[in-house]
DNA sequence: AACCAATTTGCCACCGGTGGCAAGTGAATC
DNA sequence: GATTCACTTGCCACCGGTGGCAAATTGGTT
């Protein structure tokens, strides 16, 4: 357990003051070339690396980012995290993960406390927590850097990355319509989340362009889990009159639909078309592989992190200039087909 | 952006010295009851919470734990992370995640640098990085607290949580044998990882108890991904002579087997039994649902984190006393059946 | 040679806590 | 009433950096 070299050691050996060493570390302009070289040499010889806590204490920077989320799908979280970490490690930041309860009364306290306890330089907020305007407001007021991921443009460009779920859902509608489906059901996510309502509205809008209307009893609300996907699918598929196509708010629930269809002996896609939303790993693993909407999660994470770091490093304009919107795309696989008995 | 209360504010208002406030915060015994109460009142009125950086600087504690891993399965990582976070948030720690490259030359530097840069109090190391003895050695020498997750007991009890994958694989062997299978193939993980060899050896050992021997050309090495699962399954199932059962080193590869079997028109489990290892979310989603081995990942994470925090808080004996071993268990679902044509 | 501005460098206070030790307090003991 | 001792409390230095400002150096002008 050898002791860590300090800035004083470097200063002493290089024969300069610690203030100068500090300047070298922080890439200050006003350091003579010879001095800089000498100091850098000593730094690398001593394998010196500055104490982040001391640095943070003095400069109120921690090089720590936070990721705030509430019980996300494991696959989604993993994608996001990978993306964020990629940028972080390139730019010298570390990532602290922080689950929380969106619906808790103490969400605000909890998140703010988290930020100040760990002295984070900024946070990335995932849905559905990102939909909380009170949290966003509190973050803004506390002067923290933050970026939200969302399905709706809720904030200024520098604070948000949005995916146009509405348009994507409309595209799925168009695809269904073109396959000749008219009896279509939708398994929605919790209606209290914007991402759910966006997708539903987009889907309805898309269908209406073809004169198709979702019957109210063919809109069922799940909570985005596999289990509720199963429940909703049972309701739909055990009824007298069955839809020929089901669009689920995410891949997990779509997988549930496949399971129920299989257990009822309903052939997918011959008798029933099924589609999901996300295009996560599950979508390609199941049989038949799911037609779905690919959300560019990783890309959103990259954008969000870039924005965040730019706004931390006091370059808000640059942060605003990073693209703030991404477009999910339709991915056609095996779970959808032309409606039985229709020609094109 | 209101200013944060400091220890001095609390001290002034409570009419005590900051040293006393510090004592209250740290739960020191030698503080009078009346004083303590008064200070606590002020603390909560001011919503004071100590600055972790300053605290860390003075006491060399950061209340930050690290999670070190290399490209794990998303589902595995999520399970671990949830478990770790559960303990963390109860005990006032935060978690910093740190992916790294196991096979990189700079693994050691990278990890040590990570630890000292962020002044972590301790780290949890996941397989396969946990199998690196040089890293473990370096951690020990640097005096850092650490706990490894592994399939083999590589370290002292206080530094490790192991799952007995060998025994679990043997149990799968027994199960296969009892179903009457004799023509059995195994899709292994990368042989450079102990977790892979443990499972393979356990499986072989288990089979040998029934006089069954794995033919060399029915042992194929994948790399634990779905894609290699598919490749390996093709090799096995397109051959002249096919196995009646395939055991894959993990669920991802088992899912690949299901996909290939389906595309070749081989019925699972009627013509082919398939089993995986992990029991992650995927296992129950696929059709037919996978028979597999449930690894108590979350439990391992909980144990590891408890151990880690105990050993940080200087109670190594207690850390050693926390159970260090967990037993994965067989979960029978729909993908396995008695071999065709056999009675029991 | 004297002067000046621009550039480099150093000094010292400070960030917000903790640790060691001394001082103060009150009750018990003689 | 004086002495002792255990228990509380306060003082001050220190952790390892950064920021503001002054000092020193540099080189170009007049």
XYZ file of C-alpha atoms (C1' of nucleotides) in Angstrom:
748
model
C 0.000 0.000 0.000
C 2.419 2.651 -1.179
C 1.548 6.212 -0.540
C 0.165 8.292 -3.329
C 2.260 11.152 -4.665
C 0.766 14.587 -3.997
C 0.994 17.848 -5.791
C 3.577 18.949 -3.251
C 5.875 16.095 -4.170
C 5.658 17.021 -7.795
C 6.265 20.685 -7.027
C 9.258 19.968 -4.848
C 10.929 17.640 -7.296
C 10.229 19.823 -10.292
C 11.427 22.816 -8.347
C 8.316 24.878 -8.851
C 5.407 25.942 -6.701
C 2.359 23.760 -6.409
C 0.330 26.464 -8.024
C 2.305 25.933 -11.169
C 1.820 22.217 -11.047
C -1.866 22.855 -10.669
C -1.736 25.019 -13.773
C -0.052 22.305 -15.750
C -2.636 19.763 -14.675
C -5.462 21.991 -15.697
C -3.874 22.949 -18.977
C -3.619 26.609 -18.167
C -2.135 28.717 -20.918
C 0.162 30.807 -18.812
C 2.887 28.282 -18.133
C 6.238 28.497 -19.844
C 7.047 25.679 -22.193
C 10.186 24.595 -20.416
C 8.446 24.638 -17.059
C 5.513 22.731 -18.405
C 7.702 20.053 -19.896
C 9.678 19.681 -16.709
C 6.552 19.382 -14.602
C 4.956 16.922 -16.960
C 8.024 14.778 -16.799
C 7.939 14.652 -13.030
C 4.223 13.941 -13.063
C 4.647 10.922 -15.255
C 7.705 9.710 -13.369
C 5.818 9.853 -10.098
C 2.679 8.507 -11.714
C 1.009 11.357 -10.015
C -2.675 11.769 -10.470
C -4.542 14.498 -8.673
C -6.843 13.722 -5.786
C -10.331 14.180 -7.099
C -11.782 14.912 -3.724
C -9.391 17.706 -2.993
C -9.829 19.015 -6.443
C -13.546 18.880 -6.116
C -13.499 20.513 -2.739
C -11.512 23.433 -4.039
C -13.117 23.830 -7.416
C -16.524 22.272 -6.947
C -16.042 19.833 -9.775
C -16.151 16.096 -9.269
C -15.942 14.584 -12.727
C -18.840 12.433 -11.655
C -22.043 12.153 -13.656
C -25.231 10.625 -12.387
C -27.785 8.433 -14.105
C -31.254 8.682 -12.606
C -33.951 6.193 -13.453
C -36.883 4.266 -12.053
C -37.097 0.565 -12.573
C -36.377 0.499 -16.273
C -36.322 -2.513 -18.481
C -32.981 -4.221 -17.960
C -32.202 -4.177 -21.649
C -33.015 -0.528 -22.039
C -30.933 0.447 -19.053
C -28.025 -1.564 -20.291
C -28.100 0.138 -23.659
C -28.246 3.564 -22.124
C -25.539 2.826 -19.649
C -23.193 1.526 -22.291
C -23.714 4.629 -24.375
C -23.207 6.989 -21.491
C -20.118 5.182 -20.306
C -18.575 5.291 -23.713
C -18.587 9.054 -23.709
C -17.698 9.280 -20.040
C -14.585 7.230 -20.278
C -13.391 9.155 -23.287
C -13.791 12.445 -21.500
C -12.555 11.471 -18.076
C -15.821 11.251 -16.211
C -17.158 8.454 -14.048
C -20.769 7.396 -13.793
C -22.806 6.966 -10.635
C -26.064 5.098 -11.049
C -29.058 5.998 -8.985
C -32.388 4.218 -9.087
C -35.277 6.047 -7.501
C -39.040 5.937 -7.204
C -40.774 8.202 -9.642
C -44.012 8.194 -7.774
C -42.469 8.661 -4.396
C -43.207 11.829 -2.489
C -39.556 12.204 -1.800
C -38.367 11.931 -5.391
C -37.193 15.501 -5.433
C -35.386 15.393 -2.138
C -33.910 12.073 -3.017
C -32.494 13.196 -6.331
C -31.242 16.541 -5.151
C -29.689 14.971 -2.128
C -28.021 12.416 -4.333
C -26.597 15.162 -6.499
C -25.241 17.214 -3.700
C -24.059 14.372 -1.557
C -21.941 13.038 -4.353
C -21.302 16.505 -5.703
C -22.165 15.369 -9.185
C -21.272 17.632 -12.048
C -24.482 16.723 -13.818
C -27.159 14.097 -14.290
C -28.904 12.257 -17.059
C -32.531 11.499 -16.327
C -34.322 8.598 -17.964
C -38.044 8.153 -18.530
C -40.351 8.134 -16.762
C -38.539 10.199 -14.147
C -37.585 12.575 -16.918
C -41.234 13.464 -17.317
C -41.343 15.082 -13.920
C -41.446 18.811 -14.478
C -41.018 19.519 -10.812
C -37.776 17.614 -10.819
C -36.559 19.403 -13.919
C -37.500 22.694 -12.357
C -35.668 21.836 -9.174
C -32.590 20.818 -11.112
C -32.644 24.037 -13.034
C -33.053 26.092 -9.899
C -30.289 24.284 -8.122
C -28.061 25.255 -11.009
C -27.202 21.663 -11.832
C -26.381 20.516 -15.297
C -28.860 17.931 -16.493
C -30.184 16.289 -19.632
C -33.436 14.422 -19.991
C -34.284 11.566 -22.296
C -37.880 11.658 -23.418
C -40.426 10.937 -26.092
C -41.625 14.494 -26.078
C -39.786 17.790 -26.353
C -40.249 18.981 -22.798
C -37.325 21.282 -22.416
C -34.826 23.561 -24.115
C -32.603 21.912 -26.667
C -29.606 21.819 -24.409
C -31.453 19.892 -21.725
C -33.104 17.166 -23.722
C -32.813 14.379 -26.234
C -36.107 13.172 -27.631
C -37.103 10.257 -29.760
C -40.097 10.760 -31.962
C -42.138 7.825 -30.757
C -45.308 9.333 -32.117
C -44.087 9.310 -35.689
C -42.692 5.820 -35.263
C -45.984 4.492 -33.996
C -47.700 6.141 -36.934
C -45.335 4.315 -39.223
C -46.306 1.045 -37.645
C -49.924 1.932 -38.232
C -49.216 2.563 -41.889
C -47.413 -0.756 -42.129
C -50.319 -2.624 -40.551
C -52.806 -0.897 -42.806
C -50.810 -1.726 -45.876
C -50.803 -5.367 -44.859
C -54.562 -5.174 -45.034
C -55.290 -5.298 -41.313
C -58.452 -3.626 -40.131
C -59.138 -5.417 -36.896
C -56.319 -4.086 -34.852
C -55.749 -4.034 -31.123
C -53.345 -1.976 -29.106
C -51.802 -2.865 -25.783
C -50.746 0.406 -24.293
C -48.341 1.268 -21.545
C -49.411 3.113 -18.414
C -51.384 6.143 -19.578
C -49.739 8.318 -16.973
C -46.526 8.289 -18.985
C -46.111 10.519 -21.966
C -44.145 7.886 -23.818
C -47.219 5.654 -23.673
C -49.697 8.254 -24.765
C -47.405 9.451 -27.541
C -47.181 6.008 -29.003
C -50.873 5.394 -28.719
C -51.822 8.678 -30.257
C -49.299 8.241 -33.024
C -50.688 4.822 -33.776
C -54.273 6.027 -33.807
C -53.361 8.967 -35.960
C -51.531 6.735 -38.384
C -54.476 4.368 -38.643
C -56.976 7.120 -39.120
C -55.152 8.118 -42.284
C -56.400 4.803 -43.621
C -59.831 5.235 -42.198
C -59.232 2.665 -39.508
C -60.328 3.330 -35.968
C -59.200 1.473 -32.856
C -62.240 0.151 -31.053
C -62.215 1.216 -27.422
C -62.356 -2.357 -26.149
C -59.335 -3.195 -28.229
C -57.208 -0.706 -26.425
C -55.970 -2.337 -23.276
C -53.597 -0.875 -20.788
C -50.684 -2.922 -19.556
C -47.732 -1.720 -17.535
C -45.005 -2.602 -19.984
C -44.118 -5.895 -18.328
C -44.200 -9.308 -19.893
C -46.722 -10.435 -17.337
C -49.251 -7.762 -18.144
C -48.587 -8.438 -21.807
C -49.834 -11.935 -21.164
C -52.898 -10.758 -19.314
C -53.857 -8.281 -21.972
C -53.276 -10.800 -24.736
C -55.535 -13.308 -23.001
C -58.278 -10.775 -22.827
C -57.935 -10.045 -26.516
C -57.413 -13.539 -27.812
C -59.914 -15.438 -25.750
C -62.730 -13.157 -26.825
C -65.296 -14.134 -29.376
C -64.125 -11.661 -31.939
C -60.371 -11.489 -32.251
C -58.134 -8.865 -33.817
C -55.928 -9.866 -36.738
C -53.101 -7.732 -35.493
C -51.843 -6.551 -32.128
C -49.435 -3.710 -31.562
C -47.900 -3.655 -28.105
C -46.321 -0.660 -26.477
C -43.053 -2.509 -26.038
C -41.279 -5.745 -26.887
C -41.796 -7.305 -23.485
C -45.546 -7.174 -23.826
C -45.347 -8.287 -27.439
C -43.425 -11.327 -26.226
C -46.288 -11.971 -23.856
C -48.682 -11.875 -26.774
C -46.618 -14.445 -28.632
C -46.705 -16.700 -25.626
C -50.476 -16.529 -25.296
C -51.021 -16.971 -29.019
C -48.857 -20.049 -28.929
C -50.678 -21.523 -25.982
C -54.034 -20.922 -27.676
C -52.806 -22.477 -30.891
C -53.055 -19.215 -32.808
C -50.402 -19.105 -35.481
C -48.224 -15.998 -35.720
C -48.030 -14.400 -38.226
C -50.484 -16.514 -40.271
C -53.504 -15.881 -38.065
C -52.256 -12.998 -36.048
C -49.696 -10.277 -36.613
C -47.812 -9.031 -33.573
C -45.512 -6.062 -33.232
C -43.594 -4.485 -30.399
C -41.642 -1.339 -29.706
C -37.974 -0.930 -28.667
C -36.150 -3.528 -30.694
C -34.266 -4.821 -27.748
C -32.444 -8.106 -27.573
C -35.615 -9.994 -26.799
C -37.230 -8.991 -30.086
C -34.796 -10.970 -32.174
C -34.591 -13.946 -29.820
C -38.227 -14.925 -29.696
C -39.865 -17.147 -32.259
C -41.127 -15.749 -34.513
C -38.776 -12.788 -34.301
C -40.693 -9.617 -33.595
C -41.487 -6.874 -36.018
C -40.884 -3.803 -33.958
C -39.746 -0.194 -33.804
C -36.071 0.272 -33.205
C -35.396 2.990 -30.705
C -31.882 4.339 -31.109
C -31.247 4.134 -27.411
C -27.507 4.045 -27.554
C -27.413 7.021 -29.838
C -29.675 8.949 -27.490
C -27.357 8.129 -24.649
C -24.353 9.335 -26.589
C -26.050 12.563 -27.504
C -27.305 13.165 -24.014
C -23.912 12.616 -22.468
C -22.200 14.888 -24.956
C -24.716 17.585 -24.284
C -24.346 17.178 -20.576
C -20.595 17.424 -20.593
C -20.684 20.409 -22.872
C -23.043 22.230 -20.632
C -20.915 21.338 -17.611
C -17.880 22.697 -19.283
C -19.740 25.936 -19.720
C -20.486 25.902 -23.296
C -24.217 25.942 -23.341
C -24.447 27.017 -26.910
C -22.476 24.008 -28.053
C -24.738 21.809 -25.960
C -27.753 23.241 -27.723
C -26.193 22.540 -31.050
C -25.912 18.825 -30.536
C -28.833 17.139 -32.217
C -31.708 16.802 -29.830
C -33.982 14.525 -31.769
C -33.653 10.991 -33.057
C -36.022 8.970 -35.158
C -36.963 5.402 -34.274
C -37.409 3.176 -37.294
C -39.568 0.276 -38.296
C -37.878 -3.130 -38.282
C -39.817 -5.842 -40.049
C -39.201 -9.405 -38.954
C -41.302 -12.522 -38.863
C -44.192 -11.759 -36.546
C -46.259 -9.750 -39.010
C -47.840 -10.688 -42.313
C -50.551 -9.781 -44.747
C -53.912 -10.385 -43.232
C -55.311 -13.835 -43.962
C -57.425 -13.984 -47.057
C -56.480 -10.594 -48.396
C -54.734 -9.945 -51.625
C -52.751 -6.785 -52.034
C -29.356 28.063 -6.482
C -29.365 28.567 -2.753
C -26.166 27.984 -0.930
C -25.643 24.764 0.907
C -25.443 24.880 4.696
C -22.026 23.956 6.048
C -20.896 22.457 9.261
C -19.997 25.926 10.452
C -23.546 27.135 10.038
C -24.811 24.251 12.057
C -22.194 24.823 14.716
C -22.905 28.520 14.991
C -26.655 28.134 15.226
C -26.489 25.248 17.637
C -23.944 27.143 19.676
C -21.322 24.420 19.667
C -18.015 23.899 17.939
C -17.876 22.294 14.549
C -15.947 19.437 16.051
C -19.012 18.557 18.050
C -21.240 18.708 15.026
C -18.823 16.406 13.310
C -19.123 14.020 16.221
C -22.883 14.032 15.990
C -22.757 13.327 12.286
C -20.461 10.416 12.757
C -22.395 9.014 15.666
C -19.593 9.369 18.121
C -20.408 8.151 21.609
C -18.943 11.022 23.523
C -21.589 13.607 22.914
C -24.028 14.624 25.614
C -27.643 13.818 24.992
C -28.878 17.365 25.206
C -26.132 18.601 22.899
C -26.766 15.838 20.440
C -30.457 16.550 20.325
C -29.891 20.225 19.831
C -27.417 19.669 17.046
C -29.633 17.146 15.332
C -32.484 19.581 15.428
C -30.438 22.270 13.754
C -29.158 19.802 11.199
C -32.621 18.842 10.142
C -33.869 22.422 10.195
C -31.059 23.507 7.939
C -31.358 20.338 5.877
C -27.678 20.121 6.330
C -25.870 17.236 4.768
C -22.123 16.961 4.961
C -19.969 17.548 1.925
C -18.706 14.170 0.900
C -15.654 15.528 -0.796
C -14.480 17.404 2.224
C -15.277 14.474 4.389
C -13.403 12.184 2.089
C -10.457 14.476 1.896
C -10.136 14.580 5.635
C -10.943 10.997 6.433
C -10.118 9.201 3.210
C -13.569 7.769 2.904
C -15.790 8.459 -0.064
C -18.863 6.323 0.461
C -18.429 5.320 -3.146
C -18.276 1.701 -4.250
C -17.177 0.546 -7.661
C -18.505 -2.200 -9.890
C -15.924 -3.575 -12.302
C -16.902 -5.775 -15.206
C -16.154 -6.607 -18.786
C -18.933 -6.742 -21.288
C -21.372 -8.841 -19.331
C -24.731 -10.044 -20.460
C -27.145 -7.139 -20.040
C -29.511 -9.225 -17.956
C -26.799 -10.478 -15.657
C -25.397 -7.015 -15.125
C -28.814 -5.637 -14.384
C -29.466 -8.269 -11.760
C -26.146 -7.667 -10.100
C -26.509 -3.932 -10.185
C -29.956 -4.037 -8.646
C -28.697 -6.222 -5.840
C -25.691 -4.092 -5.149
C -27.692 -0.893 -5.224
C -30.216 -2.257 -2.814
C -27.582 -2.678 -0.154
C -25.792 0.517 -1.108
C -28.767 2.745 -0.721
C -29.642 1.222 2.602
C -26.182 1.835 3.932
C -25.529 5.229 2.442
C -23.157 4.319 -0.338
C -23.288 5.237 -4.000
C -22.244 3.026 -6.861
C -19.862 3.904 -9.664
C -19.920 1.539 -12.620
C -16.780 0.828 -14.531
C -16.563 -1.370 -17.609
C -13.098 -2.455 -18.600
C -11.317 -4.840 -20.916
C -10.311 -8.043 -19.199
C -7.812 -8.963 -21.842
C -6.298 -5.544 -22.110
C -2.696 -5.050 -21.099
C -3.702 -2.065 -19.098
C -6.434 -3.742 -17.072
C -4.482 -3.358 -13.862
C -3.558 0.244 -14.354
C -7.024 1.033 -15.508
C -8.721 -0.472 -12.489
C -6.295 0.871 -9.938
C -6.421 4.284 -11.477
C -10.182 4.150 -11.412
C -10.120 3.295 -7.729
C -7.766 6.007 -6.718
C -9.084 8.659 -9.007
C -12.543 8.307 -7.581
C -11.168 7.398 -4.172
C -13.502 4.436 -3.970
C -13.929 2.759 -0.638
C -14.073 -0.623 -2.298
C -14.945 -2.522 -5.444
C -16.975 -5.503 -6.519
C -15.459 -7.411 -9.390
C -17.580 -9.512 -11.722
C -16.522 -12.469 -13.838
C -14.501 -12.796 -15.895
C -12.422 -9.912 -14.595
C -12.753 -11.487 -11.181
C -10.702 -14.410 -12.391
C -7.623 -12.263 -12.797
C -5.293 -13.142 -9.975
C -2.954 -10.324 -10.821
C -5.757 -7.852 -10.361
C -6.781 -9.402 -7.081
C -3.190 -9.308 -5.947
C -2.845 -5.674 -6.920
C -6.031 -4.793 -5.088
C -4.833 -6.560 -2.005
C -1.473 -4.837 -2.127
C -2.996 -1.457 -2.635
C -4.937 -2.049 0.538
C -8.284 -1.655 -1.162
C -11.381 -3.425 -0.034
C -12.724 -5.693 -2.717
C -15.017 -8.666 -3.251
C -15.044 -10.974 -6.231
C -17.937 -12.889 -7.715
C -16.880 -16.194 -9.148
C -17.723 -19.788 -9.893
C -14.675 -21.012 -8.045
C -13.357 -20.283 -4.594
C -10.338 -18.232 -5.561
C -9.845 -16.180 -2.471
C -10.323 -15.891 1.265
C -13.891 -15.973 2.442
C -14.065 -12.259 3.055
C -13.084 -11.441 -0.498
C -15.347 -13.707 -2.468
C -18.826 -14.961 -3.174
C -18.952 -18.112 -5.243
C -21.736 -19.993 -6.926
C -21.282 -23.688 -7.244
C -21.735 -23.940 -10.984
C -20.013 -27.294 -11.080
C -22.558 -28.961 -8.847
C -25.393 -27.292 -10.712
C -24.142 -28.563 -14.045
C -23.856 -32.025 -12.547
C -27.456 -31.790 -11.512
C -28.428 -30.974 -15.064
C -26.509 -34.053 -16.169
C -28.430 -36.168 -13.737
C -31.696 -34.730 -14.946
C -30.813 -35.441 -18.574
C -29.740 -38.968 -17.745
C -32.932 -39.647 -15.869
C -34.913 -38.527 -18.887
C -33.180 -41.285 -20.777
C -30.866 -39.150 -22.883
C -27.640 -40.699 -23.983
C -26.762 -38.727 -27.066
C -25.964 -35.439 -25.451
C -24.100 -32.409 -26.734
C -22.632 -29.521 -24.830
C -22.095 -25.996 -26.056
C -19.454 -24.569 -23.820
C -18.407 -21.030 -23.064
C -14.900 -19.787 -23.748
C -12.542 -22.286 -22.204
C -10.307 -19.552 -20.894
C -12.892 -18.721 -18.272
C -13.171 -20.785 -15.152
C -16.925 -20.426 -15.094
C -17.023 -22.234 -18.434
C -14.699 -25.040 -17.500
C -16.430 -25.524 -14.175
C -19.759 -26.027 -15.843
C -18.364 -28.332 -18.430
C -16.508 -30.454 -15.963
C -19.478 -30.594 -13.668
C -21.667 -31.718 -16.520
C -19.236 -34.393 -17.644
C -18.774 -35.609 -14.114
C -22.503 -35.794 -13.609
C -22.991 -37.770 -16.794
C -20.202 -40.155 -16.030
C -22.087 -41.227 -12.915
C -24.601 -42.681 -15.363
C -21.969 -44.142 -17.607
C -22.520 -41.517 -20.263
C -19.602 -39.868 -21.932
C -19.679 -36.659 -23.998
C -18.227 -37.366 -27.409
C -15.469 -34.889 -28.229
C -17.188 -33.700 -31.393
C -20.316 -32.968 -29.400
C -18.516 -30.472 -27.261
C -18.466 -27.190 -29.099
C -17.128 -23.936 -27.844
C -19.198 -20.806 -28.203
C -18.545 -17.451 -26.608
C -21.757 -17.169 -24.645
C -23.530 -15.019 -27.202
C -26.763 -15.805 -28.962
C -24.992 -15.642 -32.302
C -22.429 -18.281 -31.446
C -25.224 -20.326 -29.944
C -26.762 -20.352 -33.391
C -23.522 -21.310 -35.078
C -22.839 -24.137 -32.685
C -26.398 -25.405 -32.938
C -26.175 -25.465 -36.725
C -23.069 -27.540 -36.517
C -24.764 -29.996 -34.201
C -28.167 -30.164 -35.811
C -27.223 -30.230 -39.443
C -24.956 -33.215 -38.939
C -25.914 -36.710 -39.935
C -26.130 -37.974 -36.411
C -27.884 -35.587 -34.061
C -27.908 -35.448 -30.289
C -31.228 -35.871 -28.483
C -30.307 -33.234 -25.941
C -28.184 -30.114 -25.892
C -26.962 -28.341 -22.818
C -25.701 -24.831 -23.431
C -23.408 -22.911 -21.160
C -25.934 -20.105 -20.848
C -29.445 -19.108 -21.763
C -28.435 -16.889 -24.644
C -26.843 -19.775 -26.482
C -29.713 -22.054 -25.567
C -32.033 -19.523 -27.177
C -29.875 -19.786 -30.267
C -30.353 -23.524 -30.236
C -34.109 -23.105 -30.091
C -33.991 -20.788 -33.063
C -31.988 -23.222 -35.165
C -34.105 -26.180 -34.149
C -37.191 -24.257 -35.156
C -35.771 -23.289 -38.509
C -34.787 -26.898 -39.185
C -38.206 -28.129 -38.202
C -36.891 -30.025 -35.220
C -39.484 -30.088 -32.455
C -38.420 -29.081 -28.979
C -38.778 -30.899 -26.659
C -40.291 -33.821 -28.582
C -37.275 -34.466 -30.785
C -34.684 -32.460 -28.948
C -34.256 -31.378 -25.369
C -32.536 -28.048 -24.774
C -31.308 -26.527 -21.546
C -29.487 -23.345 -20.623
C -27.791 -21.829 -17.625
C -28.576 -18.583 -15.749
C -32.338 -18.454 -15.700
C -32.461 -14.907 -16.847
C -35.465 -13.134 -18.222
C -34.944 -14.628 -21.647
C -35.335 -18.186 -20.390
C -38.973 -17.749 -19.526
C -39.833 -15.595 -22.533
C -38.823 -17.947 -25.309
C -41.068 -20.666 -26.665
C -40.774 -23.300 -25.389
C -39.638 -21.825 -22.088
C -36.163 -23.019 -21.236
C -35.239 -25.586 -18.675
C -32.205 -24.044 -17.061
C -30.129 -23.544 -13.969
C -31.118 -20.609 -11.855
C -28.109 -18.663 -10.688
C -28.977 -16.642 -7.604
C -27.337 -13.561 -9.032
C -29.154 -11.038 -6.964
C -28.405 -12.932 -3.816
C -24.743 -13.061 -4.725
C -24.764 -9.347 -5.269
C -26.368 -8.751 -1.909
C -23.863 -10.957 -0.159
C -20.922 -9.418 -1.951
C -21.989 -5.902 -1.127
C -22.570 -6.729 2.499
C -19.169 -8.310 2.719
C -17.557 -5.368 1.038
C -19.100 -2.805 3.298
C -18.249 -4.819 6.354
C -14.671 -5.066 5.360
C -14.572 -1.350 4.595
C -15.951 -0.581 7.980
C -13.081 -2.525 9.426
C -14.728 -5.603 10.564
C -13.040 -8.242 8.517
C -14.194 -11.049 10.697
C -17.803 -10.135 10.155
C -17.144 -9.982 6.424
C -15.770 -13.497 6.531
C -18.801 -14.674 8.367
C -21.247 -13.695 5.664
C -22.037 -16.731 3.586
C -19.615 -17.002 0.710
C -21.281 -19.711 -1.296
C -24.598 -19.981 -3.047
C -26.123 -22.915 -4.848
C -27.707 -22.548 -8.271
C -30.748 -24.736 -8.756
C -32.379 -26.643 -11.565
C -35.505 -25.083 -13.036
C -37.504 -27.395 -15.236
C -39.663 -25.781 -17.887
C -40.841 -26.846 -21.292
C -37.730 -27.311 -23.386
C -36.775 -30.727 -22.038
C -38.553 -34.063 -22.115
C -38.059 -37.788 -21.895
C -36.134 -39.007 -24.865
C -38.316 -40.092 -27.754
C -39.229 -43.750 -27.638
C -38.032 -44.406 -24.114
C -40.201 -45.524 -21.270
C -39.081 -44.846 -17.745
C 20.089 52.718 -19.230
C 15.510 53.233 -17.954
C 10.857 52.035 -18.568
C 6.899 49.403 -19.515
C 3.695 45.776 -20.742
C 3.071 41.071 -21.116
C 3.984 36.809 -19.510
C 5.299 33.417 -15.737
C 5.476 32.192 -11.284
C 4.730 32.075 -6.234
C 2.305 33.109 -1.868
C -1.386 32.495 0.966
C -6.169 31.963 2.076
C -9.768 28.846 1.496
C -12.948 24.721 0.220
C -15.564 21.755 4.425
C -14.796 18.494 6.866
C -11.831 15.093 10.590
C -8.116 13.883 14.050
C -5.245 14.666 18.124
C -4.948 16.703 22.173
C -6.003 19.966 25.785
C -9.393 22.162 28.417
C -13.696 22.334 30.752
C -17.493 20.167 33.265
C -19.783 17.694 36.788
C -20.156 14.049 39.957
C -17.994 10.901 43.028
C -14.515 10.263 46.601
C -11.867 11.351 50.589
C -13.811 21.692 50.590
C -10.230 19.705 47.834
C -8.960 15.992 44.663
C -9.700 12.788 41.109
C -11.586 10.902 37.245
C -14.663 10.080 33.475
C -17.067 12.403 30.242
C -17.873 16.397 26.990
C -16.394 19.886 24.372
C -13.337 23.099 21.843
C -9.053 24.528 19.480
C -6.125 24.123 15.792
C -3.597 21.780 12.280
C -4.256 19.240 8.257
C -6.235 16.552 4.044
C -4.698 18.097 -1.319
C -5.958 20.737 -4.246
C -7.621 25.807 -6.619
C -8.331 30.966 -6.896
C -6.944 35.797 -6.424
C -3.473 38.707 -6.436
C 1.203 40.226 -6.069
C 5.891 39.478 -7.403
C 9.301 38.250 -10.571
C 10.884 37.659 -15.004
C 11.088 38.500 -19.859
C 11.893 41.151 -23.812
C 10.923 45.112 -26.529
C 11.026 50.422 -26.635
C 12.611 54.831 -26.219
